[in-house]
Tab-separated table of N, CA and C in Angstrom:
chain	number	residue	atom	x	y	z
A	1343	UNK	N	-2.005	-22.510	-2.744
A	1343	UNK	CA	-3.008	-21.874	-1.939
A	1343	UNK	C	-3.848	-20.998	-2.856
A	1344	UNK	N	-5.142	-21.141	-2.824
A	1344	UNK	CA	-6.038	-20.349	-3.672
A	1344	UNK	C	-6.637	-19.224	-2.847
A	1345	UNK	N	-6.396	-17.983	-3.298
A	1345	UNK	CA	-6.887	-16.831	-2.558
A	1345	UNK	C	-8.156	-16.251	-3.159
A	1346	UNK	N	-8.396	-16.463	-4.440
A	1346	UNK	CA	-9.531	-15.830	-5.105
A	1346	UNK	C	-10.575	-16.870	-5.480
A	1347	UNK	N	-11.791	-16.497	-5.292
A	1347	UNK	CA	-12.885	-17.360	-5.699
A	1347	UNK	C	-14.018	-16.462	-6.167
A	1348	UNK	N	-14.066	-16.221	-7.472
A	1348	UNK	CA	-15.109	-15.384	-8.029
A	1348	UNK	C	-14.915	-13.908	-7.744
A	1349	UNK	N	-13.712	-13.487	-7.378
A	1349	UNK	CA	-13.431	-12.087	-7.095
A	1349	UNK	C	-12.674	-11.497	-8.275
A	1350	UNK	N	-13.061	-10.305	-8.680
A	1350	UNK	CA	-12.388	-9.646	-9.794
A	1350	UNK	C	-10.917	-9.434	-9.462
A	1351	UNK	N	-10.052	-9.556	-10.473
A	1351	UNK	CA	-8.615	-9.416	-10.262
A	1351	UNK	C	-8.201	-8.034	-9.787
A	1352	UNK	N	-9.036	-7.025	-9.980
A	1352	UNK	CA	-8.654	-5.668	-9.596
A	1352	UNK	C	-9.240	-5.245	-8.251
A	1353	UNK	N	-9.773	-6.195	-7.501
A	1353	UNK	CA	-10.279	-5.911	-6.158
A	1353	UNK	C	-9.341	-6.540	-5.132
A	1354	UNK	N	-9.349	-5.990	-3.911
A	1354	UNK	CA	-8.470	-6.555	-2.876
A	1354	UNK	C	-8.837	-8.008	-2.570
A	1355	UNK	N	-7.838	-8.754	-2.171
A	1355	UNK	CA	-8.064	-10.123	-1.724
A	1355	UNK	C	-8.632	-10.054	-0.305
A	1356	UNK	N	-9.725	-10.756	-0.070
A	1356	UNK	CA	-10.382	-10.741	1.238
A	1356	UNK	C	-10.652	-12.172	1.690
A	1357	UNK	N	-11.198	-12.300	2.879
A	1357	UNK	CA	-11.500	-13.614	3.460
A	1357	UNK	C	-10.244	-14.449	3.639
A	1358	UNK	N	-9.149	-13.790	3.994
A	1358	UNK	CA	-7.894	-14.498	4.224
A	1358	UNK	C	-7.514	-14.370	5.694
A	1359	UNK	N	-6.990	-15.434	6.230
A	1359	UNK	CA	-6.502	-15.408	7.598
A	1359	UNK	C	-5.151	-14.695	7.643
A	1360	UNK	N	-4.682	-14.393	8.835
A	1360	UNK	CA	-3.338	-13.834	8.971
A	1360	UNK	C	-2.320	-14.833	8.433
A	1361	UNK	N	-2.555	-16.129	8.678
A	1361	UNK	CA	-1.632	-17.160	8.193
A	1361	UNK	C	-1.566	-17.152	6.662
A	1362	UNK	N	-2.713	-17.006	6.004
A	1362	UNK	CA	-2.745	-16.922	4.536
A	1362	UNK	C	-1.957	-15.712	4.050
A	1363	UNK	N	-2.209	-14.559	4.681
A	1363	UNK	CA	-1.544	-13.318	4.278
A	1363	UNK	C	-0.034	-13.428	4.477
A	1364	UNK	N	0.374	-13.986	5.596
A	1364	UNK	CA	1.796	-14.155	5.887
A	1364	UNK	C	2.441	-15.082	4.848
A	1365	UNK	N	1.805	-16.216	4.589
A	1365	UNK	CA	2.353	-17.185	3.630
A	1365	UNK	C	2.470	-16.579	2.231
A	1366	UNK	N	1.436	-15.858	1.797
A	1366	UNK	CA	1.481	-15.255	0.471
A	1366	UNK	C	2.601	-14.221	0.387
A	1367	UNK	N	2.721	-13.375	1.403
A	1367	UNK	CA	3.747	-12.334	1.357
A	1367	UNK	C	5.144	-12.953	1.294
A	1368	UNK	N	5.382	-14.017	2.027
A	1368	UNK	CA	6.685	-14.693	1.982
A	1368	UNK	C	6.909	-15.337	0.616
A	1369	UNK	N	5.867	-15.979	0.091
A	1369	UNK	CA	5.959	-16.590	-1.240
A	1369	UNK	C	6.325	-15.537	-2.294
A	1370	UNK	N	5.784	-14.340	-2.152
A	1370	UNK	CA	6.026	-13.257	-3.113
A	1370	UNK	C	7.358	-12.539	-2.871
A	1371	UNK	N	8.124	-12.976	-1.860
A	1371	UNK	CA	9.396	-12.334	-1.554
A	1371	UNK	C	9.221	-11.011	-0.825
A	1372	UNK	N	8.086	-10.864	-0.164
A	1372	UNK	CA	7.780	-9.625	0.552
A	1372	UNK	C	7.408	-9.982	1.980
A	1373	UNK	N	6.728	-9.080	2.659
A	1373	UNK	CA	6.296	-9.336	4.032
A	1373	UNK	C	5.085	-8.470	4.346
A	1374	UNK	N	4.455	-8.741	5.482
A	1374	UNK	CA	3.392	-7.876	5.976
A	1374	UNK	C	4.047	-6.712	6.712
A	1375	UNK	N	3.473	-5.515	6.643
A	1375	UNK	CA	4.055	-4.398	7.387
A	1375	UNK	C	3.797	-4.563	8.883
A	1376	UNK	N	4.696	-4.017	9.685
A	1376	UNK	CA	4.419	-3.955	11.120
A	1376	UNK	C	3.334	-2.907	11.326
A	1377	UNK	N	2.717	-2.924	12.485
A	1377	UNK	CA	1.685	-1.936	12.787
A	1377	UNK	C	2.276	-0.524	12.762
A	1378	UNK	N	3.459	-0.376	13.283
A	1378	UNK	CA	4.131	0.921	13.297
A	1378	UNK	C	4.446	1.411	11.882
A	1379	UNK	N	4.933	0.521	11.021
A	1379	UNK	CA	5.202	0.895	9.627
A	1379	UNK	C	3.922	1.326	8.933
A	1380	UNK	N	2.837	0.565	9.149
A	1380	UNK	CA	1.568	0.882	8.504
A	1380	UNK	C	1.136	2.297	8.890
A	1381	UNK	N	1.166	2.608	10.187
A	1381	UNK	CA	0.734	3.930	10.632
A	1381	UNK	C	1.670	5.031	10.132
A	1382	UNK	N	2.962	4.774	10.125
A	1382	UNK	CA	3.916	5.784	9.646
A	1382	UNK	C	3.643	6.163	8.193
A	1383	UNK	N	3.375	5.175	7.360
A	1383	UNK	CA	3.085	5.451	5.945
A	1383	UNK	C	1.722	6.120	5.801
A	1384	UNK	N	0.715	5.612	6.506
A	1384	UNK	CA	-0.646	6.159	6.380
A	1384	UNK	C	-0.721	7.609	6.825
A	1385	UNK	N	0.037	7.974	7.849
A	1385	UNK	CA	-0.076	9.320	8.419
A	1385	UNK	C	1.001	10.291	7.940
A	1386	UNK	N	1.903	9.825	7.090
A	1386	UNK	CA	3.024	10.672	6.658
A	1386	UNK	C	2.545	11.891	5.877
A	1387	UNK	N	3.118	13.020	6.204
A	1387	UNK	CA	2.843	14.238	5.438
A	1387	UNK	C	4.140	14.618	4.730
A	1388	UNK	N	4.098	14.601	3.404
A	1388	UNK	CA	5.265	14.893	2.580
A	1388	UNK	C	5.021	16.201	1.838
A	1389	UNK	N	5.982	17.107	1.918
A	1389	UNK	CA	5.922	18.356	1.152
A	1389	UNK	C	7.288	18.595	0.547
A	1390	UNK	N	7.307	18.950	-0.732
A	1390	UNK	CA	8.571	19.176	-1.451
A	1390	UNK	C	9.498	17.969	-1.332
A	1391	UNK	N	8.896	16.769	-1.447
A	1391	UNK	CA	9.624	15.490	-1.405
A	1391	UNK	C	10.290	15.193	-0.067
A	1392	UNK	N	9.885	15.885	0.987
A	1392	UNK	CA	10.473	15.650	2.303
A	1392	UNK	C	9.377	15.504	3.348
A	1393	UNK	N	9.587	14.590	4.309
A	1393	UNK	CA	8.604	14.463	5.395
A	1393	UNK	C	8.592	15.727	6.256
A	1394	UNK	N	7.412	16.153	6.651
A	1394	UNK	CA	7.293	17.351	7.483
A	1394	UNK	C	7.418	17.025	8.968
A	1395	UNK	N	7.238	15.757	9.312
A	1395	UNK	CA	7.248	15.359	10.716
A	1395	UNK	C	5.858	15.377	11.333
A	1396	UNK	N	4.923	16.030	10.642
A	1396	UNK	CA	3.537	16.062	11.125
A	1396	UNK	C	2.832	14.756	10.771
A	1397	UNK	N	1.895	14.334	11.606
A	1397	UNK	CA	1.103	13.139	11.340
A	1397	UNK	C	-0.312	13.563	10.984
A	1398	UNK	N	-0.795	13.075	9.859
A	1398	UNK	CA	-2.147	13.400	9.402
A	1398	UNK	C	-3.179	12.526	10.113
A	1399	UNK	N	-4.376	13.074	10.331
A	1399	UNK	CA	-5.460	12.295	10.932
A	1399	UNK	C	-6.000	11.243	9.973
A	1400	UNK	N	-6.045	11.577	8.689
A	1400	UNK	CA	-6.499	10.675	7.638
A	1400	UNK	C	-5.396	10.640	6.573
A	1401	UNK	N	-5.279	9.622	5.785
A	1401	UNK	CA	-4.189	9.565	4.804
A	1401	UNK	C	-4.108	10.784	3.875
A	1402	UNK	N	-5.230	11.409	3.557
A	1402	UNK	CA	-5.258	12.538	2.626
A	1402	UNK	C	-5.184	13.899	3.316
A	1403	UNK	N	-5.347	13.960	4.635
A	1403	UNK	CA	-5.327	15.242	5.344
A	1403	UNK	C	-5.959	15.135	6.715
A	1404	UNK	N	-6.327	16.261	7.276
A	1404	UNK	CA	-6.858	16.272	8.644
A	1404	UNK	C	-8.380	16.418	8.736
A	1405	UNK	N	-9.056	16.454	7.596
A	1405	UNK	CA	-10.508	16.579	7.586
A	1405	UNK	C	-11.112	15.353	6.901
A	1406	UNK	N	-12.105	14.748	7.545
A	1406	UNK	CA	-12.742	13.574	6.946
A	1406	UNK	C	-13.552	13.979	5.722
A	1407	UNK	N	-13.446	13.179	4.672
A	1407	UNK	CA	-14.170	13.410	3.427
A	1407	UNK	C	-14.659	12.057	2.911
A	1408	UNK	N	-15.933	11.758	3.122
A	1408	UNK	CA	-16.480	10.460	2.720
A	1408	UNK	C	-16.331	10.198	1.223
A	1409	UNK	N	-16.260	11.240	0.415
A	1409	UNK	CA	-16.166	11.070	-1.038
A	1409	UNK	C	-14.851	10.427	-1.483
A	1410	UNK	N	-13.822	10.432	-0.627
A	1410	UNK	CA	-12.526	9.899	-1.044
A	1410	UNK	C	-12.229	8.517	-0.470
A	1411	UNK	N	-13.199	7.907	0.222
A	1411	UNK	CA	-13.010	6.550	0.746
A	1411	UNK	C	-14.162	5.652	0.313
A	1412	UNK	N	-13.866	4.382	0.177
A	1412	UNK	CA	-14.918	3.392	-0.035
A	1412	UNK	C	-15.478	3.083	1.348
A	1413	UNK	N	-16.717	3.474	1.587
A	1413	UNK	CA	-17.312	3.278	2.909
A	1413	UNK	C	-18.789	2.951	2.772
A	1414	UNK	N	-19.355	2.505	3.887
A	1414	UNK	CA	-20.788	2.206	3.911
A	1414	UNK	C	-21.590	3.478	3.636
A	1415	UNK	N	-22.721	3.318	2.980
A	1415	UNK	CA	-23.589	4.465	2.660
A	1415	UNK	C	-24.196	5.074	3.914
A	1416	UNK	N	-24.573	4.204	4.816
A	1416	UNK	CA	-25.151	4.592	6.103
A	1416	UNK	C	-24.653	3.599	7.140
A	1417	UNK	N	-24.868	3.918	8.414
A	1417	UNK	CA	-24.472	2.995	9.473
A	1417	UNK	C	-25.161	1.650	9.276
A	1418	UNK	N	-24.388	0.585	9.301
A	1418	UNK	CA	-24.888	-0.785	9.140
A	1418	UNK	C	-25.592	-1.025	7.809
A	1419	UNK	N	-25.221	-0.296	6.785
A	1419	UNK	CA	-25.814	-0.507	5.461
A	1419	UNK	C	-24.696	-0.705	4.440
A	1420	UNK	N	-24.269	-1.939	4.291
A	1420	UNK	CA	-23.230	-2.267	3.323
A	1420	UNK	C	-23.431	-3.696	2.841
A	1421	UNK	N	-22.828	-4.009	1.714
A	1421	UNK	CA	-22.940	-5.331	1.110
A	1421	UNK	C	-21.568	-5.730	0.580
A	1422	UNK	N	-21.215	-7.015	0.584
A	1422	UNK	CA	-19.904	-7.436	0.086
A	1422	UNK	C	-19.598	-6.924	-1.331
A	1423	UNK	N	-20.621	-6.803	-2.153
A	1423	UNK	CA	-20.383	-6.314	-3.516
A	1423	UNK	C	-20.048	-4.818	-3.562
A	1424	UNK	N	-20.143	-4.133	-2.412
A	1424	UNK	CA	-19.755	-2.720	-2.345
A	1424	UNK	C	-18.239	-2.533	-2.337
A	1425	UNK	N	-17.484	-3.616	-2.178
A	1425	UNK	CA	-16.024	-3.522	-2.200
A	1425	UNK	C	-15.595	-2.980	-3.559
A	1426	UNK	N	-14.850	-1.895	-3.549
A	1426	UNK	CA	-14.475	-1.218	-4.791
A	1426	UNK	C	-13.168	-1.755	-5.358
A	1427	UNK	N	-12.917	-1.389	-6.600
A	1427	UNK	CA	-11.681	-1.730	-7.288
A	1427	UNK	C	-10.518	-1.029	-6.574
A	1428	UNK	N	-9.394	-1.701	-6.467
A	1428	UNK	CA	-8.209	-1.118	-5.842
A	1428	UNK	C	-7.831	0.183	-6.530
A	1429	UNK	N	-7.607	1.232	-5.740
A	1429	UNK	CA	-7.194	2.526	-6.281
A	1429	UNK	C	-8.289	3.336	-6.930
A	1430	UNK	N	-9.547	2.951	-6.712
A	1430	UNK	CA	-10.665	3.649	-7.377
A	1430	UNK	C	-10.990	5.003	-6.746
A	1431	UNK	N	-10.367	5.319	-5.625
A	1431	UNK	CA	-10.566	6.614	-4.950
A	1431	UNK	C	-9.206	7.315	-4.851
A	1432	UNK	N	-8.643	7.780	-5.980
A	1432	UNK	CA	-7.292	8.356	-5.957
A	1432	UNK	C	-7.171	9.594	-5.067
A	1433	UNK	N	-8.276	10.305	-4.851
A	1433	UNK	CA	-8.237	11.483	-3.974
A	1433	UNK	C	-7.967	11.093	-2.522
A	1434	UNK	N	-8.173	9.828	-2.197
A	1434	UNK	CA	-7.950	9.347	-0.842
A	1434	UNK	C	-6.548	8.820	-0.599
A	1435	UNK	N	-5.691	8.890	-1.625
A	1435	UNK	CA	-4.309	8.431	-1.462
A	1435	UNK	C	-3.565	9.368	-0.519
A	1436	UNK	N	-2.528	8.845	0.102
A	1436	UNK	CA	-1.732	9.710	0.979
A	1436	UNK	C	-0.735	10.510	0.140
A	1437	UNK	N	0.084	11.314	0.809
A	1437	UNK	CA	0.998	12.196	0.076
A	1437	UNK	C	2.130	11.440	-0.621
A	1438	UNK	N	2.266	10.147	-0.333
A	1438	UNK	CA	3.235	9.310	-1.033
A	1438	UNK	C	2.604	8.594	-2.224
A	1439	UNK	N	1.285	8.766	-2.390
A	1439	UNK	CA	0.581	8.108	-3.488
A	1439	UNK	C	0.125	6.695	-3.182
A	1440	UNK	N	0.090	6.318	-1.915
A	1440	UNK	CA	-0.370	4.981	-1.520
A	1440	UNK	C	-1.892	5.010	-1.418
A	1441	UNK	N	-2.538	4.083	-2.126
A	1441	UNK	CA	-3.995	4.024	-2.181
A	1441	UNK	C	-4.585	3.144	-1.088
A	1442	UNK	N	-5.833	3.411	-0.769
A	1442	UNK	CA	-6.686	2.521	0.024
A	1442	UNK	C	-6.177	2.235	1.442
A	1443	UNK	N	-5.521	3.211	2.045
A	1443	UNK	CA	-5.132	3.061	3.447
A	1443	UNK	C	-6.318	3.317	4.372
A	1444	UNK	N	-7.359	3.927	3.851
A	1444	UNK	CA	-8.627	4.127	4.563
A	1444	UNK	C	-9.721	3.778	3.573
A	1445	UNK	N	-10.677	2.990	3.987
A	1445	UNK	CA	-11.687	2.494	3.060
A	1445	UNK	C	-11.158	1.207	2.438
A	1446	UNK	N	-11.866	0.654	1.522
A	1446	UNK	CA	-11.499	-0.620	0.905
A	1446	UNK	C	-11.601	-1.721	1.960
A	1447	UNK	N	-10.468	-2.278	2.439
A	1447	UNK	CA	-10.524	-3.341	3.450
A	1447	UNK	C	-9.583	-3.030	4.610
A	1448	UNK	N	-9.903	-3.576	5.775
A	1448	UNK	CA	-8.953	-3.543	6.878
A	1448	UNK	C	-7.794	-4.447	6.479
A	1449	UNK	N	-6.610	-4.197	7.065
A	1449	UNK	CA	-5.422	-4.939	6.638
A	1449	UNK	C	-4.689	-5.575	7.814
A	1450	UNK	N	-4.347	-6.861	7.625
A	1450	UNK	CA	-3.517	-7.546	8.600
A	1450	UNK	C	-2.152	-6.858	8.667
A	1451	UNK	N	-1.574	-6.812	9.845
A	1451	UNK	CA	-0.174	-6.412	9.991
A	1451	UNK	C	0.590	-7.594	10.566
A	1452	UNK	N	1.893	-7.482	10.607
A	1452	UNK	CA	2.718	-8.551	11.159
A	1452	UNK	C	2.798	-8.479	12.684
A	1453	UNK	N	2.216	-7.455	13.266
A	1453	UNK	CA	2.344	-7.208	14.706
A	1453	UNK	C	1.252	-7.880	15.523
A	1454	UNK	N	1.638	-8.251	16.735
A	1454	UNK	CA	0.629	-8.666	17.705
A	1454	UNK	C	-0.126	-7.423	18.157
A	1455	UNK	N	-1.375	-7.609	18.562
A	1455	UNK	CA	-2.163	-6.515	19.123
A	1455	UNK	C	-1.705	-6.352	20.561
A	1456	UNK	N	-0.888	-5.351	20.795
A	1456	UNK	CA	-0.291	-5.179	22.111
A	1456	UNK	C	-0.215	-3.692	22.434
A	1457	UNK	N	0.319	-3.389	23.595
A	1457	UNK	CA	0.503	-2.005	24.003
A	1457	UNK	C	1.285	-1.301	22.900
A	1458	UNK	N	0.855	-0.109	22.585
A	1458	UNK	CA	1.457	0.659	21.506
A	1458	UNK	C	2.231	1.822	22.102
A	1459	UNK	N	3.482	1.958	21.723
A	1459	UNK	CA	4.301	3.062	22.222
A	1459	UNK	C	3.981	4.339	21.477
A	1460	UNK	N	4.089	5.476	22.157
A	1460	UNK	CA	3.860	6.748	21.479
A	1460	UNK	C	5.129	7.186	20.751
A	1461	UNK	N	5.115	8.353	20.136
A	1461	UNK	CA	6.247	8.830	19.350
A	1461	UNK	C	7.511	9.015	20.183
A	1462	UNK	N	7.363	9.185	21.488
A	1462	UNK	CA	8.523	9.361	22.359
A	1462	UNK	C	9.036	8.029	22.885
A	1463	UNK	N	8.443	6.923	22.428
A	1463	UNK	CA	8.865	5.604	22.872
A	1463	UNK	C	8.297	5.206	24.222
A	1464	UNK	N	7.369	5.996	24.743
A	1464	UNK	CA	6.756	5.683	26.036
A	1464	UNK	C	5.657	4.655	25.816
A	1465	UNK	N	5.772	3.529	26.491
A	1465	UNK	CA	4.792	2.461	26.316
A	1465	UNK	C	3.484	2.811	26.998
A	1466	UNK	N	2.377	2.428	26.361
A	1466	UNK	CA	1.054	2.686	26.903
A	1466	UNK	C	0.725	1.793	28.086
A	1467	UNK	N	-0.460	1.939	28.583
A	1467	UNK	CA	-0.948	1.214	29.747
A	1467	UNK	C	-1.432	-0.176	29.344
A	1468	UNK	N	-0.730	-1.206	29.791
A	1468	UNK	CA	-1.067	-2.592	29.450
A	1468	UNK	C	-2.459	-2.969	29.955
A	1469	UNK	N	-2.919	-2.365	31.032
A	1469	UNK	CA	-4.225	-2.722	31.588
A	1469	UNK	C	-5.380	-2.070	30.820
A	1470	UNK	N	-5.078	-1.237	29.826
A	1470	UNK	CA	-6.122	-0.530	29.084
A	1470	UNK	C	-6.979	-1.469	28.242
A	1471	UNK	N	-6.453	-2.614	27.868
A	1471	UNK	CA	-7.203	-3.547	27.025
A	1471	UNK	C	-6.794	-4.966	27.382
A	1472	UNK	N	-7.746	-5.786	27.774
A	1472	UNK	CA	-7.442	-7.165	28.150
A	1472	UNK	C	-7.046	-8.021	26.953
A	1473	UNK	N	-7.205	-7.501	25.721
A	1473	UNK	CA	-6.824	-8.238	24.517
A	1473	UNK	C	-5.336	-8.123	24.204
A	1474	UNK	N	-4.620	-7.209	24.900
A	1474	UNK	CA	-3.198	-7.040	24.625
A	1474	UNK	C	-2.447	-8.343	24.883
A	1475	UNK	N	-1.408	-8.581	24.100
A	1475	UNK	CA	-0.580	-9.768	24.275
A	1475	UNK	C	-0.272	-10.414	22.944
A	1476	UNK	N	-0.039	-11.717	22.962
A	1476	UNK	CA	0.329	-12.408	21.720
A	1476	UNK	C	-0.748	-13.367	21.223
A	1477	UNK	N	-1.997	-13.069	21.539
A	1477	UNK	CA	-3.110	-13.887	21.064
A	1477	UNK	C	-3.693	-13.327	19.764
A	1478	UNK	N	-3.892	-12.017	19.724
A	1478	UNK	CA	-4.494	-11.358	18.559
A	1478	UNK	C	-3.430	-10.715	17.679
A	1479	UNK	N	-3.756	-10.543	16.388
A	1479	UNK	CA	-2.906	-9.790	15.464
A	1479	UNK	C	-3.546	-8.427	15.236
A	1480	UNK	N	-2.704	-7.420	15.066
A	1480	UNK	CA	-3.177	-6.058	14.846
A	1480	UNK	C	-3.662	-5.891	13.410
A	1481	UNK	N	-4.754	-5.157	13.274
A	1481	UNK	CA	-5.357	-4.833	11.984
A	1481	UNK	C	-5.415	-3.319	11.881
A	1482	UNK	N	-5.154	-2.782	10.704
A	1482	UNK	CA	-5.201	-1.329	10.523
A	1482	UNK	C	-6.051	-0.983	9.308
A	1483	UNK	N	-6.501	0.271	9.259
A	1483	UNK	CA	-7.269	0.788	8.126
A	1483	UNK	C	-8.759	0.543	8.267
A	1484	UNK	N	-9.555	1.513	7.887
A	1484	UNK	CA	-11.002	1.343	7.879
A	1484	UNK	C	-11.418	0.553	6.646
A	1485	UNK	N	-12.564	-0.070	6.694
A	1485	UNK	CA	-13.040	-0.900	5.588
A	1485	UNK	C	-14.272	-0.293	4.920
A	1486	UNK	N	-14.604	-0.828	3.767
A	1486	UNK	CA	-15.795	-0.372	3.039
A	1486	UNK	C	-17.063	-0.588	3.848
A	1487	UNK	N	-17.012	-1.440	4.850
A	1487	UNK	CA	-18.169	-1.716	5.697
A	1487	UNK	C	-18.295	-0.727	6.860
A	1488	UNK	N	-17.311	0.141	7.019
A	1488	UNK	CA	-17.337	1.131	8.102
A	1488	UNK	C	-18.072	2.391	7.665
A	1489	UNK	N	-18.631	3.100	8.626
A	1489	UNK	CA	-19.351	4.333	8.338
A	1489	UNK	C	-18.798	5.532	9.106
A	1490	UNK	N	-18.533	5.351	10.383
A	1490	UNK	CA	-18.086	6.464	11.223
A	1490	UNK	C	-16.690	6.940	10.809
A	1491	UNK	N	-16.489	8.246	10.824
A	1491	UNK	CA	-15.217	8.847	10.403
A	1491	UNK	C	-14.032	8.306	11.198
A	1492	UNK	N	-14.221	8.028	12.479
A	1492	UNK	CA	-13.119	7.561	13.320
A	1492	UNK	C	-12.512	6.257	12.786
A	1493	UNK	N	-13.287	5.454	12.076
A	1493	UNK	CA	-12.786	4.189	11.537
A	1493	UNK	C	-11.712	4.390	10.477
A	1494	UNK	N	-11.645	5.578	9.897
A	1494	UNK	CA	-10.711	5.838	8.807
A	1494	UNK	C	-9.482	6.621	9.244
A	1495	UNK	N	-9.367	6.903	10.531
A	1495	UNK	CA	-8.201	7.635	11.036
A	1495	UNK	C	-6.942	6.768	10.935
A	1496	UNK	N	-5.830	7.427	10.731
A	1496	UNK	CA	-4.558	6.709	10.598
A	1496	UNK	C	-4.121	6.039	11.897
A	1497	UNK	N	-4.684	6.450	13.009
A	1497	UNK	CA	-4.326	5.882	14.309
A	1497	UNK	C	-5.284	4.790	14.779
A	1498	UNK	N	-6.322	4.515	14.013
A	1498	UNK	CA	-7.316	3.521	14.440
A	1498	UNK	C	-6.705	2.126	14.451
A	1499	UNK	N	-6.971	1.412	15.522
A	1499	UNK	CA	-6.461	0.045	15.671
A	1499	UNK	C	-7.628	-0.923	15.814
A	1500	UNK	N	-7.408	-2.132	15.346
A	1500	UNK	CA	-8.375	-3.201	15.530
A	1500	UNK	C	-7.572	-4.476	15.742
A	1501	UNK	N	-8.250	-5.568	16.031
A	1501	UNK	CA	-7.548	-6.828	16.259
A	1501	UNK	C	-8.445	-7.989	15.872
A	1502	UNK	N	-7.797	-9.127	15.600
A	1502	UNK	CA	-8.530	-10.359	15.304
A	1502	UNK	C	-7.620	-11.539	15.602
A	1503	UNK	N	-8.229	-12.656	15.905
A	1503	UNK	CA	-7.456	-13.890	16.031
A	1503	UNK	C	-6.851	-14.202	14.669
A	1504	UNK	N	-5.651	-14.748	14.601
A	1504	UNK	CA	-4.990	-14.954	13.310
A	1504	UNK	C	-5.731	-15.900	12.356
A	1505	UNK	N	-6.626	-16.725	12.852
A	1505	UNK	CA	-7.394	-17.625	11.993
A	1505	UNK	C	-8.689	-17.018	11.465
A	1506	UNK	N	-8.931	-15.745	11.751
A	1506	UNK	CA	-10.167	-15.058	11.363
A	1506	UNK	C	-10.205	-14.794	9.862
A	1507	UNK	N	-11.374	-14.993	9.258
A	1507	UNK	CA	-11.631	-14.618	7.861
A	1507	UNK	C	-12.843	-13.698	7.860
A	1508	UNK	N	-12.735	-12.580	7.138
A	1508	UNK	CA	-13.871	-11.667	7.025
A	1508	UNK	C	-13.898	-11.078	5.619
A	1509	UNK	N	-15.087	-10.733	5.176
A	1509	UNK	CA	-15.267	-10.161	3.848
A	1509	UNK	C	-14.675	-8.756	3.741
A	1510	UNK	N	-14.393	-8.133	4.862
A	1510	UNK	CA	-13.829	-6.783	4.859
A	1510	UNK	C	-12.387	-6.755	5.378
A	1511	UNK	N	-11.720	-7.896	5.373
A	1511	UNK	CA	-10.357	-8.003	5.894
A	1511	UNK	C	-9.438	-8.611	4.845
A	1512	UNK	N	-8.375	-7.890	4.537
A	1512	UNK	CA	-7.385	-8.348	3.566
A	1512	UNK	C	-5.981	-8.017	4.052
A	1513	UNK	N	-5.088	-7.713	3.131
A	1513	UNK	CA	-3.710	-7.399	3.515
A	1513	UNK	C	-3.014	-6.671	2.382
A	1514	UNK	N	-1.872	-6.090	2.709
A	1514	UNK	CA	-0.980	-5.514	1.697
A	1514	UNK	C	0.418	-5.997	2.030
A	1515	UNK	N	1.200	-6.203	0.995
A	1515	UNK	CA	2.588	-6.626	1.177
A	1515	UNK	C	3.506	-5.423	1.083
A	1516	UNK	N	4.633	-5.501	1.756
A	1516	UNK	CA	5.679	-4.483	1.656
A	1516	UNK	C	7.000	-5.193	1.376
A	1517	UNK	N	7.957	-4.423	0.938
A	1517	UNK	CA	9.301	-4.948	0.731
A	1517	UNK	C	10.284	-3.878	1.165
A	1518	UNK	N	11.497	-4.281	1.358
A	1518	UNK	CA	12.535	-3.338	1.717
A	1518	UNK	C	12.850	-2.478	0.499
A	1519	UNK	N	13.149	-1.212	0.699
A	1519	UNK	CA	13.461	-0.311	-0.402
A	1519	UNK	C	14.653	-0.830	-1.197
A	1520	UNK	N	14.546	-0.709	-2.520
A	1520	UNK	CA	15.640	-1.103	-3.393
A	1520	UNK	C	15.724	-2.585	-3.678
A	1521	UNK	N	14.653	-3.354	-3.420
A	1521	UNK	CA	14.693	-4.789	-3.654
A	1521	UNK	C	13.805	-5.228	-4.815
A	1522	UNK	N	13.541	-4.369	-5.776
A	1522	UNK	CA	12.709	-4.742	-6.923
A	1522	UNK	C	11.306	-4.245	-6.770
A	1523	UNK	N	10.348	-4.858	-7.526
A	1523	UNK	CA	9.001	-4.347	-7.419
A	1523	UNK	C	8.163	-5.026	-6.407
């Protein structure tokens, strides 16, 4: 399976379907994160090497700062070549040092786009969105094509059919702790 076509090796892989992302992650001995895992990592606040239990609005803190994310210059003003090199905005990393959870590209998760439970395990209202169910896959993270601050929040959700390809949609792989690199 060929994922790159004229894309620099240090930029995120884009224009991949959920099926492509899933297949690659399995081939690499890893997996796609669940939507819950993605949000937990993106919003984690770590102090003195311990989680505080607080959830951050943005991976770097609670105040939006356009300078630390790859984003559109203005509303509806972006170009595919604006996609930045992975990790090029280190100030936007979260407290665990994970880069590009906001900005760069939106990311496929392994989860269906469905009702999302809150921290107390209380399930949300299924009638709130007619897209809920097992048709769409959940996408997380704001992309370089986004402009509004809300797109970069750790709680922002999006969805797409699993066969969708977009210039601002990619993925990240995860693995279980202690299983190598």
